XYZ file of C-alpha atoms in Angstrom:
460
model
C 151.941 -4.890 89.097
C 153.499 -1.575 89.146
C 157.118 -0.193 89.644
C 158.162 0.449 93.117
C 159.089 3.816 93.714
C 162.374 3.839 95.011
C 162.095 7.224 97.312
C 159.229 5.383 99.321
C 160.575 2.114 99.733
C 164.424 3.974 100.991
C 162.059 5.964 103.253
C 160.098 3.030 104.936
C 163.813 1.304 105.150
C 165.707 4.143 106.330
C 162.994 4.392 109.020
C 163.251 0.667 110.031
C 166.424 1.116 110.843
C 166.341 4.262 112.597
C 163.476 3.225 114.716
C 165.620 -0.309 116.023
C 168.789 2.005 116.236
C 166.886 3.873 118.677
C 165.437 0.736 120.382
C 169.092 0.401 122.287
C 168.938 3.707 123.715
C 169.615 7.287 123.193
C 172.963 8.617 123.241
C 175.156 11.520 122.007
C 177.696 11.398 119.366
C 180.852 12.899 119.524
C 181.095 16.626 118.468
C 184.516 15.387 116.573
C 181.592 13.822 113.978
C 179.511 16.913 113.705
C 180.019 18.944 110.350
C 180.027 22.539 109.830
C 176.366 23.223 107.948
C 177.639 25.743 104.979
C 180.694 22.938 104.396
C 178.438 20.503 104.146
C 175.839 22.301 101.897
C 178.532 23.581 99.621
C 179.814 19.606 99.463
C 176.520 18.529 98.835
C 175.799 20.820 96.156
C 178.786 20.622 94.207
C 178.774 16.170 94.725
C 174.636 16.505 93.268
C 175.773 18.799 91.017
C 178.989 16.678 89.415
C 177.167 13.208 89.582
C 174.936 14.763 86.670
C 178.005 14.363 84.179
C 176.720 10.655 84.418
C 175.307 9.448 81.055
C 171.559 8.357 81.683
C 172.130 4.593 82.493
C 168.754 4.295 83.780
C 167.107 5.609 80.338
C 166.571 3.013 77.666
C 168.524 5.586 75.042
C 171.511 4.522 76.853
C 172.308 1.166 75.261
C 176.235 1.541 75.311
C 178.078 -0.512 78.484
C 176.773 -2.950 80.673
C 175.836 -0.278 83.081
C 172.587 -0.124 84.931
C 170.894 1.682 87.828
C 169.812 -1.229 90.712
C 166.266 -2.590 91.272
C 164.659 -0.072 93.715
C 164.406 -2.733 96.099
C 168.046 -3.630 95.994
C 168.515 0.100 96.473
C 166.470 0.027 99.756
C 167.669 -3.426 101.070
C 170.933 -2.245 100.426
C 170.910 1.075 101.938
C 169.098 -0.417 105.110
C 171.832 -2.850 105.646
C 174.420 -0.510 104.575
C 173.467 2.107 107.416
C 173.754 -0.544 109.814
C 177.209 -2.196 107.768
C 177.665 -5.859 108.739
C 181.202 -7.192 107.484
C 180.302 -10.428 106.359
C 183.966 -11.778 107.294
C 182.625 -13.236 110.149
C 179.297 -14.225 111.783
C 179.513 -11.921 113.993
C 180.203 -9.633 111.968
C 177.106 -9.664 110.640
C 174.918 -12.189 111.677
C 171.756 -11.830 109.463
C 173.798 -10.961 106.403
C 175.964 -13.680 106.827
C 173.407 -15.978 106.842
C 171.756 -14.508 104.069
C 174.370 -14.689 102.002
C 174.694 -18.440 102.311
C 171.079 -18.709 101.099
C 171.475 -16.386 97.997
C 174.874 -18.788 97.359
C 172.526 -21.310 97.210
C 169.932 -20.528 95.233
C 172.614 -18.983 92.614
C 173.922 -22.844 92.887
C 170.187 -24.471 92.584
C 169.595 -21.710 89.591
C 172.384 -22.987 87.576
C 171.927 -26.787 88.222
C 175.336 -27.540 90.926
C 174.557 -30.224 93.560
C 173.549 -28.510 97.344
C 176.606 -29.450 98.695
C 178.332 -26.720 96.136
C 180.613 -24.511 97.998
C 180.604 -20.328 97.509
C 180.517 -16.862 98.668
C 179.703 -13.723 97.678
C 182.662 -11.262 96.077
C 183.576 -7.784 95.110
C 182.569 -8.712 91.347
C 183.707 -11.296 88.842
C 187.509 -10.282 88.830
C 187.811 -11.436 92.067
C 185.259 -14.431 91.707
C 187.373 -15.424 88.889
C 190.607 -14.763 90.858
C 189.801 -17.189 93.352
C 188.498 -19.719 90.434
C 191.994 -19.457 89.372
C 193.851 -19.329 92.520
C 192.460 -22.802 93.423
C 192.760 -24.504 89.458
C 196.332 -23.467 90.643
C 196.548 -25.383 93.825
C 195.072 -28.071 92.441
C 197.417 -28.470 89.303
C 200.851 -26.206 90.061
C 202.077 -27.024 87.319
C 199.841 -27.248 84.806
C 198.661 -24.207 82.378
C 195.299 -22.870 81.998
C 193.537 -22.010 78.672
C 191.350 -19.613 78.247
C 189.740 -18.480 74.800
C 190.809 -15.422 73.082
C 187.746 -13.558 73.640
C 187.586 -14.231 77.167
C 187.508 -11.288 79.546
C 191.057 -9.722 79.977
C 191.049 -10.354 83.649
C 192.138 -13.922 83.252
C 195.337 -12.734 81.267
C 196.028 -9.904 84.287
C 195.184 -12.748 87.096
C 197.281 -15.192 85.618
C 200.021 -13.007 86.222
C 199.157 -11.951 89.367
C 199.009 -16.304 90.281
C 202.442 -16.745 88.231
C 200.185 -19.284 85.984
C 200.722 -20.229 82.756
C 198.242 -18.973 80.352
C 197.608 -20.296 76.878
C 195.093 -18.706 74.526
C 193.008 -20.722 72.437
C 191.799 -19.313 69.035
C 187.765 -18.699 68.064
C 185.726 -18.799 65.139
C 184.191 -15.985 63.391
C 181.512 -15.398 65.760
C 183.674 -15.026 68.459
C 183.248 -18.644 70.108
C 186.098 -21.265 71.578
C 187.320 -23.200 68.504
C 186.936 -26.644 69.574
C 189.307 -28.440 66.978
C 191.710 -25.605 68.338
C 191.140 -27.188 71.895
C 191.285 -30.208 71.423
C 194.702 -30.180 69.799
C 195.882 -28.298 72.725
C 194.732 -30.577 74.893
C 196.812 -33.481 73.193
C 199.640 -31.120 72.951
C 200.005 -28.990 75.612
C 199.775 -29.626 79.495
C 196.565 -28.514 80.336
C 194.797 -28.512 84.148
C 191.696 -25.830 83.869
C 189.913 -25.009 81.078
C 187.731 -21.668 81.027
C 184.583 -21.449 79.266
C 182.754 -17.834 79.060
C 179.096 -18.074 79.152
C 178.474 -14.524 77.108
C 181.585 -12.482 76.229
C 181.889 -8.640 77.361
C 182.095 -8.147 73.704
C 179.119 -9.708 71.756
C 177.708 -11.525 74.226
C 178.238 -14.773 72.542
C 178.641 -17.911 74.424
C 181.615 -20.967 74.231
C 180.070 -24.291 72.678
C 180.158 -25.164 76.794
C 178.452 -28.603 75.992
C 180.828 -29.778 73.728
C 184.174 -28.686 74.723
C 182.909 -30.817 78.461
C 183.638 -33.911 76.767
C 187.111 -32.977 75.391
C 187.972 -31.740 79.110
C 187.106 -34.546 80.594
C 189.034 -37.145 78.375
C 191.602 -35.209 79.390
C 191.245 -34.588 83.003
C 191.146 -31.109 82.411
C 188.725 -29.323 85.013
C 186.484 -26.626 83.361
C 185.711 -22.988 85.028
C 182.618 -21.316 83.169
C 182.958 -17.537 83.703
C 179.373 -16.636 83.604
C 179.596 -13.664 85.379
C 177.369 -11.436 82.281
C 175.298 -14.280 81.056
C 174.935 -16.503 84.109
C 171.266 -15.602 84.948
C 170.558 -16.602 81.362
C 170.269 -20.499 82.894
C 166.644 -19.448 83.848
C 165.834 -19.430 80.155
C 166.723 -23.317 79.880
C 163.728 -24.129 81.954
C 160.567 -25.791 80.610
C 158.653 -22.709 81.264
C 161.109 -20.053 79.767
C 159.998 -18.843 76.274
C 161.066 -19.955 73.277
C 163.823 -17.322 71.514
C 165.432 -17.858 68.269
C 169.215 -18.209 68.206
C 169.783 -18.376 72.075
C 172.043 -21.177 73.115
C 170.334 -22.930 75.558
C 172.163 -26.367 75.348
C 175.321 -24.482 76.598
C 173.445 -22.325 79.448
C 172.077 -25.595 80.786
C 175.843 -27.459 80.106
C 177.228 -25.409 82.866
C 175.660 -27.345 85.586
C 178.827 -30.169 84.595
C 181.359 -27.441 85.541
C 183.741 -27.342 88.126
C 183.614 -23.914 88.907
C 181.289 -20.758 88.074
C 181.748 -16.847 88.654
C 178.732 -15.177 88.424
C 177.613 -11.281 89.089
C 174.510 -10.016 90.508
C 175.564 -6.507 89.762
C 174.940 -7.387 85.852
C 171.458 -9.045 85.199
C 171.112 -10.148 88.576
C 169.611 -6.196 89.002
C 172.268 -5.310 92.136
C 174.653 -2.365 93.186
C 178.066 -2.680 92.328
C 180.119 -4.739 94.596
C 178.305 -8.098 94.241
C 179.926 -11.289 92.665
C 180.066 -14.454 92.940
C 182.051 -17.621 92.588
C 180.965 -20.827 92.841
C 182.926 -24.789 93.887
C 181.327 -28.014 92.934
C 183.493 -30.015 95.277
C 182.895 -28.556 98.526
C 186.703 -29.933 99.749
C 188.437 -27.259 97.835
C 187.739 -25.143 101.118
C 190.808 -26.880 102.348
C 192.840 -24.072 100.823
C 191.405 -21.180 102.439
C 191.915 -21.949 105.981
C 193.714 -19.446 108.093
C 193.807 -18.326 111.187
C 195.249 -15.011 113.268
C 195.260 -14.090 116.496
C 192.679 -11.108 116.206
C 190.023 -13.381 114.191
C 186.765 -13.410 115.519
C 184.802 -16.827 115.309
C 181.970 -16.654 118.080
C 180.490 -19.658 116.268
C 181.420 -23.313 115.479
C 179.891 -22.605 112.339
C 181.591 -22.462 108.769
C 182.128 -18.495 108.428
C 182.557 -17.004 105.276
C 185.748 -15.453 106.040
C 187.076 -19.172 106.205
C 186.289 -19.684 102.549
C 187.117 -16.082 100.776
C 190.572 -14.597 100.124
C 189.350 -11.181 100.629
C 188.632 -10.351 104.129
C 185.869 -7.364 104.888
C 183.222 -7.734 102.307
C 179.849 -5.699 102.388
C 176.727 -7.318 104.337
C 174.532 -4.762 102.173
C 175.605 -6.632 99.323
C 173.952 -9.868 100.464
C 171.131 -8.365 101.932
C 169.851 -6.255 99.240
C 170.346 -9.335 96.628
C 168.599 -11.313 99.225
C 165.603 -9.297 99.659
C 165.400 -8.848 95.485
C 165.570 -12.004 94.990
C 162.649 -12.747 97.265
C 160.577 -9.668 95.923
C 161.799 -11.226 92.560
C 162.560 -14.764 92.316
C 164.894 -16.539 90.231
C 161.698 -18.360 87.864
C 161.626 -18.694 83.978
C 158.818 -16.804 83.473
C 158.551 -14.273 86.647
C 160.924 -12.056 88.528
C 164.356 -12.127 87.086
C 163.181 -14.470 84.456
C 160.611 -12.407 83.102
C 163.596 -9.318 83.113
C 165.847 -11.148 81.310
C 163.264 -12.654 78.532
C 162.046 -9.112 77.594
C 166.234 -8.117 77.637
C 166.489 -11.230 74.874
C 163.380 -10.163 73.108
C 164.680 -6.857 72.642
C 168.035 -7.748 71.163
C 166.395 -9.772 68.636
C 164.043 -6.841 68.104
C 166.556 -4.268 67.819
C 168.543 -6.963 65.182
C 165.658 -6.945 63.002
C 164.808 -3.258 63.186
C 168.574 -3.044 61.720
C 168.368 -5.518 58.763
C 165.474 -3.804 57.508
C 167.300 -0.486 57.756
C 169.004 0.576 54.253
C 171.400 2.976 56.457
C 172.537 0.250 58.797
C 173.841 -3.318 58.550
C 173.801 -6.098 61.108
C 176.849 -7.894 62.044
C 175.313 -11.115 63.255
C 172.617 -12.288 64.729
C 172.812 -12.204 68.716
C 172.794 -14.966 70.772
C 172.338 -13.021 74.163
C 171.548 -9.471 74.878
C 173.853 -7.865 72.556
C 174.065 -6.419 69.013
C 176.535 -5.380 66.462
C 176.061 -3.347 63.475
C 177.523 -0.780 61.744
C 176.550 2.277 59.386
C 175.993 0.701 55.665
C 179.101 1.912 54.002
C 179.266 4.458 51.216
C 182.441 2.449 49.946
C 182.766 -1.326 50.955
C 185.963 -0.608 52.474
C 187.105 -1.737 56.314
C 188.184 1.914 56.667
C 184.828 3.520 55.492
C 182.985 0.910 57.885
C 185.507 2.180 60.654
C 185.182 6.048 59.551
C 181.121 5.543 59.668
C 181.105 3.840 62.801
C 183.070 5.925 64.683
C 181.356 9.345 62.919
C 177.644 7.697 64.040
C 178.506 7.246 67.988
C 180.029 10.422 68.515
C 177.157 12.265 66.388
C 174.397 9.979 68.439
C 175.616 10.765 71.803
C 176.345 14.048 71.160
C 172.665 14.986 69.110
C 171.259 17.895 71.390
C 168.023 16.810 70.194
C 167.136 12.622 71.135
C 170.776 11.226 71.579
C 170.876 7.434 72.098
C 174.233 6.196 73.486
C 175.588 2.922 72.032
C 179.413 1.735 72.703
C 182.103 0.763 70.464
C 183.574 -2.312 69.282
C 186.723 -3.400 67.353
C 186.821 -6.447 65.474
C 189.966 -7.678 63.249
C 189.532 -7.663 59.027
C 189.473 -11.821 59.425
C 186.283 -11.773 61.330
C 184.809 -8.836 59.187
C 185.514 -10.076 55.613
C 184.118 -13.716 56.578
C 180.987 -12.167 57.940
C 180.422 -9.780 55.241
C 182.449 -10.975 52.134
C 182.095 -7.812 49.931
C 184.017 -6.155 52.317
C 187.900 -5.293 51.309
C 190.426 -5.100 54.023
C 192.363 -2.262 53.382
C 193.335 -2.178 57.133
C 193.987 -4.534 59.869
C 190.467 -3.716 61.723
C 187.850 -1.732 62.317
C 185.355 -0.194 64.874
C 181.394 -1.143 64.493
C 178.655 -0.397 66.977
C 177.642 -2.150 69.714
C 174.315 -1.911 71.712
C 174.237 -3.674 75.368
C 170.166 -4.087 75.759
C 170.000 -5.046 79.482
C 167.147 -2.947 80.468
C 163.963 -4.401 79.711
C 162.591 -1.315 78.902
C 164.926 -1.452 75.442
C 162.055 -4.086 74.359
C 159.605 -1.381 74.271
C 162.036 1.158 72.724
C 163.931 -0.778 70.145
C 162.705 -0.026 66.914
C 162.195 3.656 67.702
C 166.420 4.126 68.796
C 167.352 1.925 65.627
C 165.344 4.173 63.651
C 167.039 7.592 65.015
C 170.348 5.656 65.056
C 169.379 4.917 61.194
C 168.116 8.777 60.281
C 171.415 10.200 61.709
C 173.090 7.558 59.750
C 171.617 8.791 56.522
């Protein structure tokens, strides 16, 4: 197999389109459209010429954010649908997209193990997938609270006050996870309706003990959201054919089939453009609080339209149509397509880990569960403040290296979590910054040892 070029396959899409475009006839566009041809040269140059202050997300030196170029085919599919732009509001709004959207809802649902009658759409990203997650644990219990762990993603906090719902944090343990003694005495204490789970944290990746805190939810009636929308894909590598990979928490991946709700984003491992989330019902009647109607809604069909079960309104077609076509250049299997992506993504965090523990100039945080590592520069004193001063000094020097950079992120942890993971170290402040490596290209398997061992040199 080789790698699609990406010019070639947005040149046979491009002309697709251009060639049915023309199949309705010729006409003339209005000279109000037409653009002077120095203007538009001078725009052109100067857009080229700024997008180049973008750090090289498609290179595996950049291991920093969860930032990623698309597939090449969800480039083309996208750009062919995007030329056209269906609104997938309403059928016929786009009619193909539409419809291929409910079949990528699907097999997102069949991926993570919810029955076929689940009930989803497509969203702007997980924000808003986890928005709507929220919006309906609200009309289902006004007036209970929600609890969500305190490493959850911030949006939960921020949409919680958008909803005027009552939040209540629940502590985590050193690595990061849901405390489960923590929730369980909340649950006896505290009024409780929806319960959210994160299936890898923004931060470290790590992943809420999903499987057990079920049971505690349950006894008490609690419903549980999972928001998978980074680690979500990582259900393919439950299945019987998936590889074996030390540390990843499979029992918890596989627990989220039990949930009541799911956001998930295609624009993080499931290789799309921005724009594409998705959330996820497992009883199908919870549609009951979307409906709407106005008197300039367009419904040509009898059919259920995926305007009737969204709070936004216009929503890209391209979105749906260029995960669509990846998904069926690149299915959703343990050990091909996506599967195969995301198995060399975990192989390379566990490569990278090891490449750091035998490094005398860098020490490992913890081991990772997911596709994400922490570290930090070993410490000339064992101080919080020298780990802080080192880690800071490293990223700036190794993004800014004129010679070889490799771009990693930043990553502040409090002296609790520090001191319990690495005992010798005294907390003479509050916290302190380490390094953090996102590996979600698979091409970091290839290149991990070599950018831990220039992260190590200009360490040393």
């Amino acid at each position: 197999m080789s790698y699609p070029s990406a010019q070639a396959l947005l040149h046979r899409a491009l002309q697709h389109v251009e060639d049915w475009e023309a199949s309705w006839g010729s006409f003339e566009h209005h000279s109000s459209i037409g653009v002077n041809p120095d203007r538009l040269d001078a725009a052109m140059d100067e857009y080229l010429e700024r997008l180049e202050g973008n750090y090289p997300f498609h290179h595996p030196r950049y291991a920093g954010q969860m930032l990623k170029p698309p597939h090449p085919v969800a480039l083309a599919a996208y750009t062919a649908a995007q030329r056209i732009n269906p609104n997938n509001h309403a059928l016929d709004g786009g009619p193909p997209t539409s419809q291929m959207e409910q079949e990528v809802v699907a097999d997102l649902a069949e991926m993570l193990g919810l029955p076929d009658e689940t009930l989803g759409h497509l969203t702007g990203g997980g924000t808003v997938a986890n928005l709507e997650a929220l919006w309906v644990a609200r009309e289902l219990h006004p007036d209970q609270a929600i609890a969500v762990s305190e490493n959850a993603h911030y949006t939960h906090g921020r949409m919680s006050e958008v909803l005027k719902m009552e939040m209540v944090s629940v502590p985590t343990d050193t690595y990061g996870r849901l405390d489960l003694d923590a929730l369980d005495t909340l649950l006896d204490t505290h009024d409780i309706g929806t319960v959210v789970l994160t299936a890898g944290t923004t931060g470290l990746g790590t992943v809420d003990p999903i499987a057990d805190a079920l049971p505690l939810c349950r006894d008490s009636d609690a419903r549980v959201h999972v928001d998978a929308a980074y680690g979500g894909f990582f259900r393919l590598m439950t299945y019987d054919q998936a590889p074996d990979l030390n540390g990843f928490p499979a029992s918890h991946f596989e627990a989220i089939a039990e949930s009541d709700s799911v956001a998930i984003d295609p624009h993080k491992h499931g290789l799309q453009p921005y724009g594409c989330g998705c959330i996820l019902f497992r009883d199908p009647t919870v549609g009951r609080f979307y409906q709407h109607d106005s008197p300039y809604t367009y419904f040509t069909s009898d059919e259920l339209h995926l305007g009737e079960i969204s709070l936004e309104c216009s929503r890209a077609g391209a979105a749906a149509g260029a995960l669509w076509c990846t998904l069926k250049a690149l299915p959703l299997a343990p050990n091909d397509g996506v599967g195969a992506i995301l198995a060399a993504c975990l192989r390379a965090a566990r490569t990278w880990a090891e490449a750091v523990e035998t490094s005398d100039a860098l020490t490992l945080l913890a081991p990772p569960e997911t596709d994400i590592v922490a570290y930090f520069p070993t410490p000339d004193s064992p101080t919080l403040s020298a780990v802080d001063a080192a880690s800071q000094r490293l990223f700036e020097t190794a993004m800014n290296a004129t010679d070889d950079p490799v771009f990693t992120s930043l990553y502040r942890l409090p002296a609790e979590t520090l001191q319990t993971l690495h005992p010798s170290l005294k907390a003479d402040q509050d916290d302190a910054a380490v390094l953090r490596s996102v590996l979600m290209k698979p091409e970091h398997e290839t290149y991990a040892d070599a950018l831990v061992e220039r992260l190590s040199s200009l360490a040393a």
